[in-house]
Amino acid sequence: MSKDATPPPPLSRIARELPASGIRRFFDIAAQMEDVISLGVGEPDFATPWGVREAAIHSLKQGQTTYTSNYGDLHLRQHIARHLDEMYGVHYRGADEILITVGVSEGMDLAMRAILDPGDEVIVPEPCYVSYKACVGLAGGVPVGIETRAQDQFRVSVAQIEAATTPRTKAILLGYPSNPTGATMPREMLQEIADYARRRNLYLISDEIYDRLTYDGPHTCVAALPGARERTILLNGFSKAYAMTGWRIGYACAPVEVLTAMMKIHSYTILCAPIMGQKAALEAIKNAEPSVRDMVGQYNQRRRLIVDGLNKIGLDCHMPQGAFYAFPSIKRTGLTAEEFAERLLFEEHVAVVPGAAFGRGGESHIRCSYATGLDKIQEALRRMGRFVEKVAAEKRAAGRTVQAA
Ligand SMILES: Cc1ncc(COP(=O)(O)O)c(C=O)c1O
């Protein structure tokens, strides 16, 4: 800007006050370093199954490059309806209760904008995915965080939700299996929350993007719980289970009144999700089940390796039951999670994300994604072990200096 130019008006208060994502900073540094093993990224390391890619190529060759219906391709919606019915026994009409979105990311934004008036509160168990609280705030709402803890396996209880409820509470946001903790919720606990939501007349917004990545038992779909469907906005998508992050396809399912409101906003702001992605998603939901099973099997192997390895090097780590993240405590190193992550990156070239990026309860943890090959996980563990020993030696030396002084 030239010296005598008038600066433009200020940005909106909401934009100014929105914190930048705590994840990005570490990616940016890691991207400029050589020989970095990244346990930082939250996306599958697999390429989209070949058959899915081929279907998208075919659709392009056919010249399918237009808008679709605002709701999304009807075929895709019908297949999603069938899939949810078969998996969880929950029924949605493909015609007007399912909306194809630009990932769960857009679905979350639409859900908040459709149900919140300024000042309405949304209860958000933490640590949680970085977008949750931001989406509530961007829609004019107020996120009310509840801290969950490692000793409770990062599960949230109905008593905690009750204690956080006020007359302004409009919704409870659930995200299980969880990013960053890998926690899942037992069916009974979710049923208690659903019953509570009904008693207090609250919405349930359920982000189930990791529903297929559970290892120790079946996933519970919140909308399928008795009495829950009428007040639930179910969000899911193709990014994680089918290794399709770049295609940007998700879906929202809700009773028709809520979905119509979401659709209206979507039709003005997005118009429709990209057609290539929708064609690919259709192929995925029809034919990629064997690939999903194969990838889940591989994540499970990696999960055991990383959790075992972290515990062996002295970083206490509960066994995550879903998603592809381990969330060990770094407390006993005496470092903060920020210090740990920063030093680990610079000294051993391993990228992890400090837990505080995900809110309260994450401060003394780091998130390690195991969506990476076994050999890389092994090498990362070796480097982390060396780093933890070095920090312990520094601590001992500092203790001796204090004693000698
Ligand atoms: C819990 C959770 N929800 C939503 C998203 C975003 O998903 P999508 O690619 O469908 O927008 C992510 C991505 O990391 C996530 O971890």
Short mmCIF file of C-alpha atoms and ligand atoms in Angstrom, two decimals:
data_model
loop_
_atom_site.label_atom_id
_atom_site.label_comp_id
_atom_site.label_asym_id
_atom_site.label_seq_id
_atom_site.Cartn_x
_atom_site.Cartn_y
_atom_site.Cartn_z
CA MET A 1 0.00 0.00 0.00
CA SER A 2 1.38 3.42 -0.87
CA LYS A 3 2.16 5.80 2.00
CA ASP A 4 -0.79 8.16 1.56
CA ALA A 5 -3.36 5.47 0.66
CA THR A 6 -6.36 5.17 2.99
CA PRO A 7 -6.50 1.73 4.56
CA PRO A 8 -9.65 -0.20 3.69
CA PRO A 9 -12.32 -0.61 6.38
CA PRO A 10 -11.69 -3.22 9.06
CA LEU A 11 -12.55 -6.83 8.45
CA SER A 12 -15.60 -8.24 10.21
CA ARG A 13 -15.30 -8.75 13.94
CA ILE A 14 -16.01 -12.46 13.49
CA ALA A 15 -13.18 -12.85 10.95
CA ARG A 16 -10.78 -10.85 13.07
CA GLU A 17 -11.48 -12.83 16.20
CA LEU A 18 -11.42 -16.26 14.53
CA PRO A 19 -8.23 -18.01 15.64
CA ALA A 20 -6.05 -19.56 12.92
CA SER A 21 -6.00 -23.36 12.96
CA GLY A 22 -3.28 -24.66 15.26
CA ILE A 23 -2.57 -27.53 12.87
CA ARG A 24 -1.40 -25.57 9.85
CA ARG A 25 1.64 -23.94 11.42
CA PHE A 26 3.39 -27.28 11.91
CA PHE A 27 2.53 -28.47 8.40
CA ASP A 28 4.01 -25.33 6.93
CA ILE A 29 7.28 -25.74 8.82
CA ALA A 30 7.45 -29.49 8.09
CA ALA A 31 6.83 -28.91 4.38
CA GLN A 32 10.04 -26.90 4.16
CA MET A 33 12.22 -29.53 5.87
CA GLU A 34 13.80 -32.60 4.34
CA ASP A 35 13.53 -36.12 5.69
CA VAL A 36 10.47 -35.32 7.81
CA ILE A 37 8.21 -38.18 8.82
CA SER A 38 4.79 -36.68 9.18
CA LEU A 39 2.41 -38.08 11.74
CA GLY A 40 0.66 -34.75 11.45
CA VAL A 41 -1.77 -35.08 8.61
CA GLY A 42 -5.34 -36.16 9.12
CA GLU A 43 -5.92 -37.87 5.82
CA PRO A 44 -5.50 -41.35 4.40
CA ASP A 45 -2.13 -42.11 2.81
CA PHE A 46 -3.87 -44.42 0.32
CA ALA A 47 -4.88 -43.21 -3.12
CA THR A 48 -8.57 -43.42 -3.95
CA PRO A 49 -9.35 -47.01 -5.08
CA TRP A 50 -8.59 -47.39 -8.77
CA GLY A 51 -12.12 -48.35 -9.84
CA VAL A 52 -13.39 -45.12 -8.33
CA ARG A 53 -10.81 -43.05 -10.17
CA GLU A 54 -11.66 -44.86 -13.39
CA ALA A 55 -15.36 -44.12 -13.01
CA ALA A 56 -14.57 -40.42 -12.61
CA ILE A 57 -12.31 -40.48 -15.67
CA HIS A 58 -15.07 -42.17 -17.63
CA SER A 59 -17.62 -39.55 -16.57
CA LEU A 60 -15.24 -36.82 -17.73
CA LYS A 61 -14.76 -38.58 -21.06
CA GLN A 62 -18.54 -38.62 -21.42
CA GLY A 63 -18.55 -34.84 -20.98
CA GLN A 64 -20.28 -34.90 -17.61
CA THR A 65 -19.02 -31.52 -16.52
CA THR A 66 -22.19 -29.67 -15.56
CA TYR A 67 -23.95 -28.64 -12.36
CA THR A 68 -26.11 -31.30 -10.75
CA SER A 69 -29.34 -30.79 -8.82
CA ASN A 70 -28.75 -28.57 -5.77
CA TYR A 71 -29.42 -31.63 -3.63
CA GLY A 72 -26.83 -33.61 -5.56
CA ASP A 73 -27.08 -36.55 -7.95
CA LEU A 74 -30.30 -38.42 -7.18
CA HIS A 75 -28.68 -41.80 -7.78
CA LEU A 76 -25.99 -41.03 -5.26
CA ARG A 77 -28.56 -39.91 -2.69
CA GLN A 78 -30.56 -43.10 -3.22
CA HIS A 79 -27.45 -45.21 -2.74
CA ILE A 80 -26.57 -43.32 0.44
CA ALA A 81 -30.12 -43.93 1.70
CA ARG A 82 -29.75 -47.65 1.01
CA HIS A 83 -26.29 -47.76 2.56
CA LEU A 84 -27.48 -46.13 5.81
CA ASP A 85 -30.46 -48.43 5.93
CA GLU A 86 -28.28 -51.53 5.48
CA MET A 87 -25.53 -50.40 7.86
CA TYR A 88 -27.59 -48.89 10.67
CA GLY A 89 -31.28 -49.46 9.96
CA VAL A 90 -31.94 -45.74 9.75
CA HIS A 91 -34.22 -44.52 6.95
CA TYR A 92 -33.80 -41.29 5.01
CA ARG A 93 -35.61 -40.36 1.81
CA GLY A 94 -33.10 -39.83 -0.97
CA ALA A 95 -35.46 -37.25 -2.50
CA ASP A 96 -35.56 -34.62 0.25
CA GLU A 97 -33.79 -35.80 3.41
CA ILE A 98 -30.27 -36.19 2.01
CA LEU A 99 -28.08 -33.36 0.70
CA ILE A 100 -24.74 -33.88 -1.03
CA THR A 101 -22.27 -31.37 0.42
CA VAL A 102 -18.69 -30.29 -0.19
CA GLY A 103 -17.42 -32.63 2.49
CA VAL A 104 -18.54 -32.80 6.10
CA SER A 105 -16.89 -29.40 6.30
CA GLU A 106 -19.70 -27.76 4.37
CA GLY A 107 -22.30 -29.94 6.08
CA MET A 108 -21.15 -28.71 9.49
CA ASP A 109 -21.32 -25.07 8.39
CA LEU A 110 -24.81 -25.56 6.93
CA ALA A 111 -26.06 -27.36 10.03
CA MET A 112 -24.99 -24.49 12.26
CA ARG A 113 -26.34 -21.81 9.98
CA ALA A 114 -29.65 -23.62 9.61
CA ILE A 115 -30.38 -24.01 13.32
CA LEU A 116 -28.63 -21.15 15.17
CA ASP A 117 -29.76 -17.64 15.98
CA PRO A 118 -27.20 -15.18 17.38
CA GLY A 119 -26.22 -16.14 20.90
CA ASP A 120 -27.56 -19.70 20.75
CA GLU A 121 -25.21 -22.14 22.45
CA VAL A 122 -23.87 -25.43 21.15
CA ILE A 123 -22.27 -27.92 23.53
CA VAL A 124 -19.00 -29.24 22.13
CA PRO A 125 -17.01 -32.00 23.89
CA GLU A 126 -13.27 -31.27 23.70
CA PRO A 127 -10.59 -32.01 22.58
CA CYS A 128 -12.30 -31.95 19.20
CA TYR A 129 -11.83 -31.39 15.48
CA VAL A 130 -10.62 -27.84 14.88
CA SER A 131 -13.63 -26.73 12.79
CA TYR A 132 -16.36 -27.45 15.31
CA LYS A 133 -16.12 -24.39 17.51
CA ALA A 134 -15.22 -22.17 14.55
CA CYS A 135 -18.36 -23.23 12.64
CA VAL A 136 -20.56 -22.47 15.66
CA GLY A 137 -18.99 -19.01 15.98
CA LEU A 138 -19.21 -18.26 12.25
CA ALA A 139 -22.95 -18.93 12.40
CA GLY A 140 -23.31 -16.42 15.26
CA GLY A 141 -23.57 -19.10 17.93
CA VAL A 142 -21.55 -19.63 21.08
CA PRO A 143 -19.59 -22.87 21.49
CA VAL A 144 -19.66 -24.23 25.03
CA GLY A 145 -16.75 -26.64 25.44
CA ILE A 146 -16.79 -29.60 27.81
CA GLU A 147 -13.43 -31.02 28.72
CA THR A 148 -13.10 -34.79 28.36
CA ARG A 149 -10.13 -36.64 29.83
CA ALA A 150 -7.84 -39.55 29.09
CA GLN A 151 -8.87 -41.42 32.27
CA ASP A 152 -12.46 -41.42 30.93
CA GLN A 153 -11.23 -42.57 27.51
CA PHE A 154 -12.18 -39.08 26.26
CA ARG A 155 -15.87 -39.94 26.47
CA VAL A 156 -18.46 -37.36 27.41
CA SER A 157 -21.16 -38.15 29.97
CA VAL A 158 -24.73 -36.95 30.06
CA ALA A 159 -23.98 -35.43 33.49
CA GLN A 160 -21.30 -33.22 31.94
CA ILE A 161 -23.70 -32.19 29.18
CA GLU A 162 -26.42 -31.45 31.71
CA ALA A 163 -24.02 -29.26 33.72
CA ALA A 164 -23.17 -27.26 30.58
CA THR A 165 -26.79 -26.77 29.47
CA THR A 166 -28.33 -23.30 29.80
CA PRO A 167 -31.62 -21.81 28.55
CA ARG A 168 -29.67 -20.74 25.40
CA THR A 169 -28.49 -24.26 24.54
CA LYS A 170 -29.75 -25.29 21.12
CA ALA A 171 -27.65 -28.30 20.18
CA ILE A 172 -25.10 -30.89 21.23
CA LEU A 173 -22.31 -31.61 18.76
CA LEU A 174 -20.97 -35.16 18.80
CA GLY A 175 -17.97 -36.30 16.80
CA TYR A 176 -17.28 -40.01 17.35
CA PRO A 177 -15.01 -41.73 16.48
CA SER A 178 -13.07 -38.66 17.48
CA ASN A 179 -10.40 -36.62 15.83
CA PRO A 180 -7.99 -36.16 17.68
CA THR A 181 -8.46 -38.76 20.44
CA GLY A 182 -9.68 -41.81 18.53
CA ALA A 183 -12.37 -42.20 21.21
CA THR A 184 -15.65 -43.89 20.46
CA MET A 185 -18.81 -43.81 22.55
CA PRO A 186 -20.65 -46.92 23.71
CA ARG A 187 -24.21 -47.19 22.50
CA GLU A 188 -25.69 -46.84 26.01
CA MET A 189 -23.91 -43.53 26.63
CA LEU A 190 -25.10 -42.17 23.28
CA GLN A 191 -28.63 -43.32 24.05
CA GLU A 192 -28.53 -41.42 27.36
CA ILE A 193 -27.44 -38.30 25.49
CA ALA A 194 -30.15 -38.77 22.86
CA ASP A 195 -32.78 -39.19 25.61
CA TYR A 196 -31.48 -36.07 27.32
CA ALA A 197 -31.64 -34.11 24.05
CA ARG A 198 -35.25 -35.17 23.67
CA ARG A 199 -36.16 -34.16 27.23
CA ARG A 200 -34.53 -30.75 26.77
CA ASN A 201 -35.62 -30.36 23.15
CA LEU A 202 -32.11 -29.95 21.71
CA TYR A 203 -30.66 -30.77 18.32
CA LEU A 204 -27.99 -33.43 17.98
CA ILE A 205 -25.38 -32.79 15.32
CA SER A 206 -23.39 -35.93 14.71
CA ASP A 207 -20.19 -35.92 12.65
CA GLU A 208 -19.67 -39.57 11.72
CA ILE A 209 -16.94 -39.15 9.12
CA TYR A 210 -14.92 -41.94 10.80
CA ASP A 211 -17.85 -44.37 11.16
CA ARG A 212 -16.16 -47.05 9.04
CA LEU A 213 -12.87 -46.77 10.90
CA THR A 214 -13.71 -48.57 14.13
CA TYR A 215 -11.64 -51.50 15.29
CA ASP A 216 -13.05 -52.97 18.48
CA GLY A 217 -16.76 -53.08 17.81
CA PRO A 218 -19.50 -51.76 15.57
CA HIS A 219 -20.11 -48.03 15.18
CA THR A 220 -23.30 -46.61 16.65
CA CYS A 221 -25.06 -44.19 14.33
CA VAL A 222 -26.64 -41.49 16.50
CA ALA A 223 -29.60 -41.00 14.15
CA ALA A 224 -30.45 -44.70 14.44
CA LEU A 225 -30.93 -44.56 18.21
CA PRO A 226 -34.55 -44.80 19.32
CA GLY A 227 -36.03 -41.30 19.53
CA ALA A 228 -33.00 -39.55 18.00
CA ARG A 229 -33.74 -39.24 14.30
CA GLU A 230 -36.27 -36.42 14.56
CA ARG A 231 -33.67 -34.07 16.13
CA THR A 232 -30.45 -35.31 14.56
CA ILE A 233 -28.42 -33.83 11.75
CA LEU A 234 -26.22 -36.67 10.57
CA LEU A 235 -23.03 -35.67 8.73
CA ASN A 236 -20.82 -38.08 6.88
CA GLY A 237 -18.79 -38.31 3.71
CA PHE A 238 -16.34 -40.11 1.49
CA SER A 239 -13.06 -38.49 2.56
CA LYS A 240 -11.81 -40.98 5.14
CA ALA A 241 -13.35 -44.41 4.53
CA TYR A 242 -12.78 -44.31 0.77
CA ALA A 243 -9.57 -42.25 0.80
CA MET A 244 -11.28 -39.48 -1.14
CA THR A 245 -10.33 -36.28 0.67
CA GLY A 246 -9.56 -34.37 -2.53
CA TRP A 247 -12.88 -35.12 -4.20
CA ARG A 248 -14.72 -33.06 -1.55
CA ILE A 249 -17.90 -35.09 -1.23
CA GLY A 250 -19.93 -35.41 1.94
CA TYR A 251 -23.60 -35.67 2.83
CA ALA A 252 -26.05 -34.40 5.39
CA CYS A 253 -29.16 -36.29 6.45
CA ALA A 254 -31.92 -34.70 8.49
CA PRO A 255 -35.69 -34.51 8.80
CA VAL A 256 -37.16 -32.66 5.84
CA GLU A 257 -37.72 -29.25 7.56
CA VAL A 258 -34.11 -29.03 8.71
CA LEU A 259 -32.69 -30.39 5.47
CA THR A 260 -34.75 -27.93 3.42
CA ALA A 261 -33.24 -25.04 5.41
CA MET A 262 -29.73 -26.43 4.87
CA MET A 263 -30.45 -26.93 1.18
CA LYS A 264 -31.59 -23.30 0.78
CA ILE A 265 -28.31 -22.00 2.19
CA HIS A 266 -26.33 -24.52 0.12
CA SER A 267 -28.16 -23.52 -3.07
CA TYR A 268 -27.10 -19.86 -2.65
CA THR A 269 -23.55 -20.38 -1.44
CA ILE A 270 -22.34 -23.56 -3.18
CA LEU A 271 -25.00 -24.46 -5.75
CA CYS A 272 -23.94 -28.08 -5.84
CA ALA A 273 -20.99 -30.30 -4.97
CA PRO A 274 -18.65 -30.96 -7.95
CA ILE A 275 -20.07 -33.46 -10.42
CA MET A 276 -16.78 -35.40 -10.88
CA GLY A 277 -16.64 -36.02 -7.17
CA GLN A 278 -20.25 -37.10 -7.08
CA LYS A 279 -19.69 -39.60 -9.91
CA ALA A 280 -16.67 -40.97 -8.09
CA ALA A 281 -18.63 -41.20 -4.82
CA LEU A 282 -21.39 -43.13 -6.57
CA GLU A 283 -18.88 -45.70 -7.76
CA ALA A 284 -17.31 -45.84 -4.29
CA ILE A 285 -20.54 -46.51 -2.45
CA LYS A 286 -21.57 -49.13 -5.02
CA ASN A 287 -18.34 -51.05 -5.46
CA ALA A 288 -15.49 -50.03 -3.17
CA GLU A 289 -16.44 -52.00 -0.07
CA PRO A 290 -13.53 -54.49 -0.43
CA SER A 291 -11.07 -51.57 -0.57
CA VAL A 292 -12.60 -50.05 2.57
CA ARG A 293 -12.17 -53.35 4.43
CA ASP A 294 -8.60 -53.67 3.24
CA MET A 295 -7.67 -50.14 4.34
CA VAL A 296 -9.36 -50.57 7.73
CA GLY A 297 -7.34 -53.77 8.23
CA GLN A 298 -4.13 -51.89 7.52
CA TYR A 299 -5.03 -48.99 9.84
CA ASN A 300 -5.73 -51.51 12.57
CA GLN A 301 -2.27 -53.07 12.21
CA ARG A 302 -0.66 -49.63 12.36
CA ARG A 303 -2.78 -48.66 15.36
CA ARG A 304 -1.44 -51.56 17.38
CA LEU A 305 2.13 -50.85 16.34
CA ILE A 306 2.05 -47.16 17.19
CA VAL A 307 0.19 -47.45 20.49
CA ASP A 308 2.45 -50.25 21.66
CA GLY A 309 5.53 -48.28 20.56
CA LEU A 310 4.43 -45.04 22.23
CA ASN A 311 3.77 -46.80 25.53
CA LYS A 312 7.15 -48.54 25.32
CA ILE A 313 9.00 -45.23 24.98
CA GLY A 314 7.16 -43.89 28.01
CA LEU A 315 4.42 -41.82 26.38
CA ASP A 316 1.23 -43.10 27.99
CA CYS A 317 -1.29 -43.80 25.29
CA HIS A 318 -4.80 -45.26 25.61
CA MET A 319 -5.86 -47.58 22.81
CA PRO A 320 -7.91 -45.48 20.35
CA GLN A 321 -10.95 -47.40 19.16
CA GLY A 322 -11.60 -45.49 15.99
CA ALA A 323 -10.33 -43.02 13.35
CA PHE A 324 -6.54 -43.05 12.69
CA TYR A 325 -5.04 -41.06 15.54
CA ALA A 326 -3.10 -41.94 18.67
CA PHE A 327 -3.23 -39.27 21.38
CA PRO A 328 -0.45 -39.99 23.89
CA SER A 329 0.31 -37.91 26.97
CA ILE A 330 3.69 -36.18 26.98
CA LYS A 331 3.27 -34.99 30.59
CA ARG A 332 6.10 -36.99 32.06
CA THR A 333 8.65 -35.38 29.73
CA GLY A 334 8.08 -32.09 31.57
CA LEU A 335 7.64 -30.26 28.25
CA THR A 336 4.47 -28.57 27.08
CA ALA A 337 2.88 -30.18 24.03
CA GLU A 338 3.93 -27.17 21.94
CA GLU A 339 7.55 -27.48 23.08
CA PHE A 340 7.49 -31.22 22.53
CA ALA A 341 6.09 -30.93 19.00
CA GLU A 342 8.42 -28.11 18.03
CA ARG A 343 11.58 -29.74 19.36
CA LEU A 344 10.63 -33.13 17.93
CA LEU A 345 10.21 -31.53 14.53
CA PHE A 346 13.47 -29.58 14.58
CA GLU A 347 15.64 -32.16 16.37
CA GLU A 348 14.29 -35.45 15.02
CA HIS A 349 12.29 -34.42 11.95
CA VAL A 350 9.04 -35.99 13.09
CA ALA A 351 5.87 -33.91 12.75
CA VAL A 352 3.04 -34.34 15.25
CA VAL A 353 0.33 -31.89 16.31
CA PRO A 354 0.24 -30.42 19.83
CA GLY A 355 -3.00 -31.40 21.54
CA ALA A 356 -3.91 -27.86 22.58
CA ALA A 357 -4.83 -27.22 18.92
CA PHE A 358 -7.93 -29.31 19.62
CA GLY A 359 -9.10 -27.48 22.73
CA ARG A 360 -9.29 -28.16 26.43
CA GLY A 361 -8.15 -31.56 27.64
CA GLY A 362 -5.55 -31.77 24.89
CA GLU A 363 -2.88 -29.59 26.50
CA SER A 364 -0.55 -32.35 27.62
CA HIS A 365 -1.08 -34.59 24.60
CA ILE A 366 0.12 -34.80 21.03
CA ARG A 367 -1.82 -36.15 18.07
CA CYS A 368 0.00 -38.76 16.02
CA SER A 369 -1.77 -39.83 12.85
CA TYR A 370 -1.15 -43.43 11.84
CA ALA A 371 -2.43 -42.90 8.33
CA THR A 372 1.08 -43.64 7.13
CA GLY A 373 3.07 -46.77 6.26
CA LEU A 374 4.31 -49.26 8.88
CA ASP A 375 7.97 -48.59 8.05
CA LYS A 376 7.53 -44.87 8.55
CA ILE A 377 5.72 -45.42 11.84
CA GLN A 378 8.57 -47.66 13.00
CA GLU A 379 11.19 -45.06 12.10
CA ALA A 380 9.14 -42.26 13.71
CA LEU A 381 8.92 -44.30 16.92
CA ARG A 382 12.68 -44.84 16.90
CA ARG A 383 13.29 -41.11 16.55
CA MET A 384 10.70 -40.26 19.19
CA GLY A 385 12.26 -42.76 21.60
CA ARG A 386 15.64 -41.12 21.11
CA PHE A 387 14.10 -37.70 21.68
CA VAL A 388 12.28 -38.73 24.87
CA GLU A 389 15.53 -40.19 26.26
CA LYS A 390 17.39 -37.01 25.41
CA VAL A 391 14.79 -34.86 27.19
CA ALA A 392 14.94 -37.16 30.23
CA ALA A 393 18.74 -36.87 30.29
CA GLU A 394 18.47 -33.07 30.15
CA LYS A 395 16.05 -33.17 33.06
CA ARG A 396 18.39 -35.35 35.12
CA ALA A 397 21.34 -33.07 34.35
CA ALA A 398 19.29 -29.98 35.30
CA GLY A 399 18.30 -31.71 38.58
CA ARG A 400 21.98 -32.41 39.37
CA THR A 401 22.86 -28.78 38.68
CA VAL A 402 20.12 -27.57 41.03
CA GLN A 403 21.30 -29.99 43.75
CA ALA A 404 24.92 -28.93 43.32
CA ALA A 405 24.02 -25.22 43.51
C1 LIG B 1 -13.75 -35.15 12.55
C2 LIG B 1 -13.68 -34.58 11.18
N1 LIG B 1 -14.78 -34.06 10.63
C3 LIG B 1 -14.75 -33.53 9.40
C4 LIG B 1 -13.60 -33.47 8.67
C5 LIG B 1 -13.63 -32.86 7.29
O1 LIG B 1 -14.07 -33.82 6.40
P1 LIG B 1 -14.41 -33.52 4.88
O2 LIG B 1 -13.20 -33.87 4.08
O3 LIG B 1 -15.57 -34.44 4.60
O4 LIG B 1 -14.79 -32.09 4.75
C6 LIG B 1 -12.42 -34.01 9.19
C7 LIG B 1 -11.15 -33.94 8.44
O5 LIG B 1 -10.07 -34.13 8.95
C8 LIG B 1 -12.47 -34.58 10.48
O6 LIG B 1 -11.37 -35.11 11.04
#
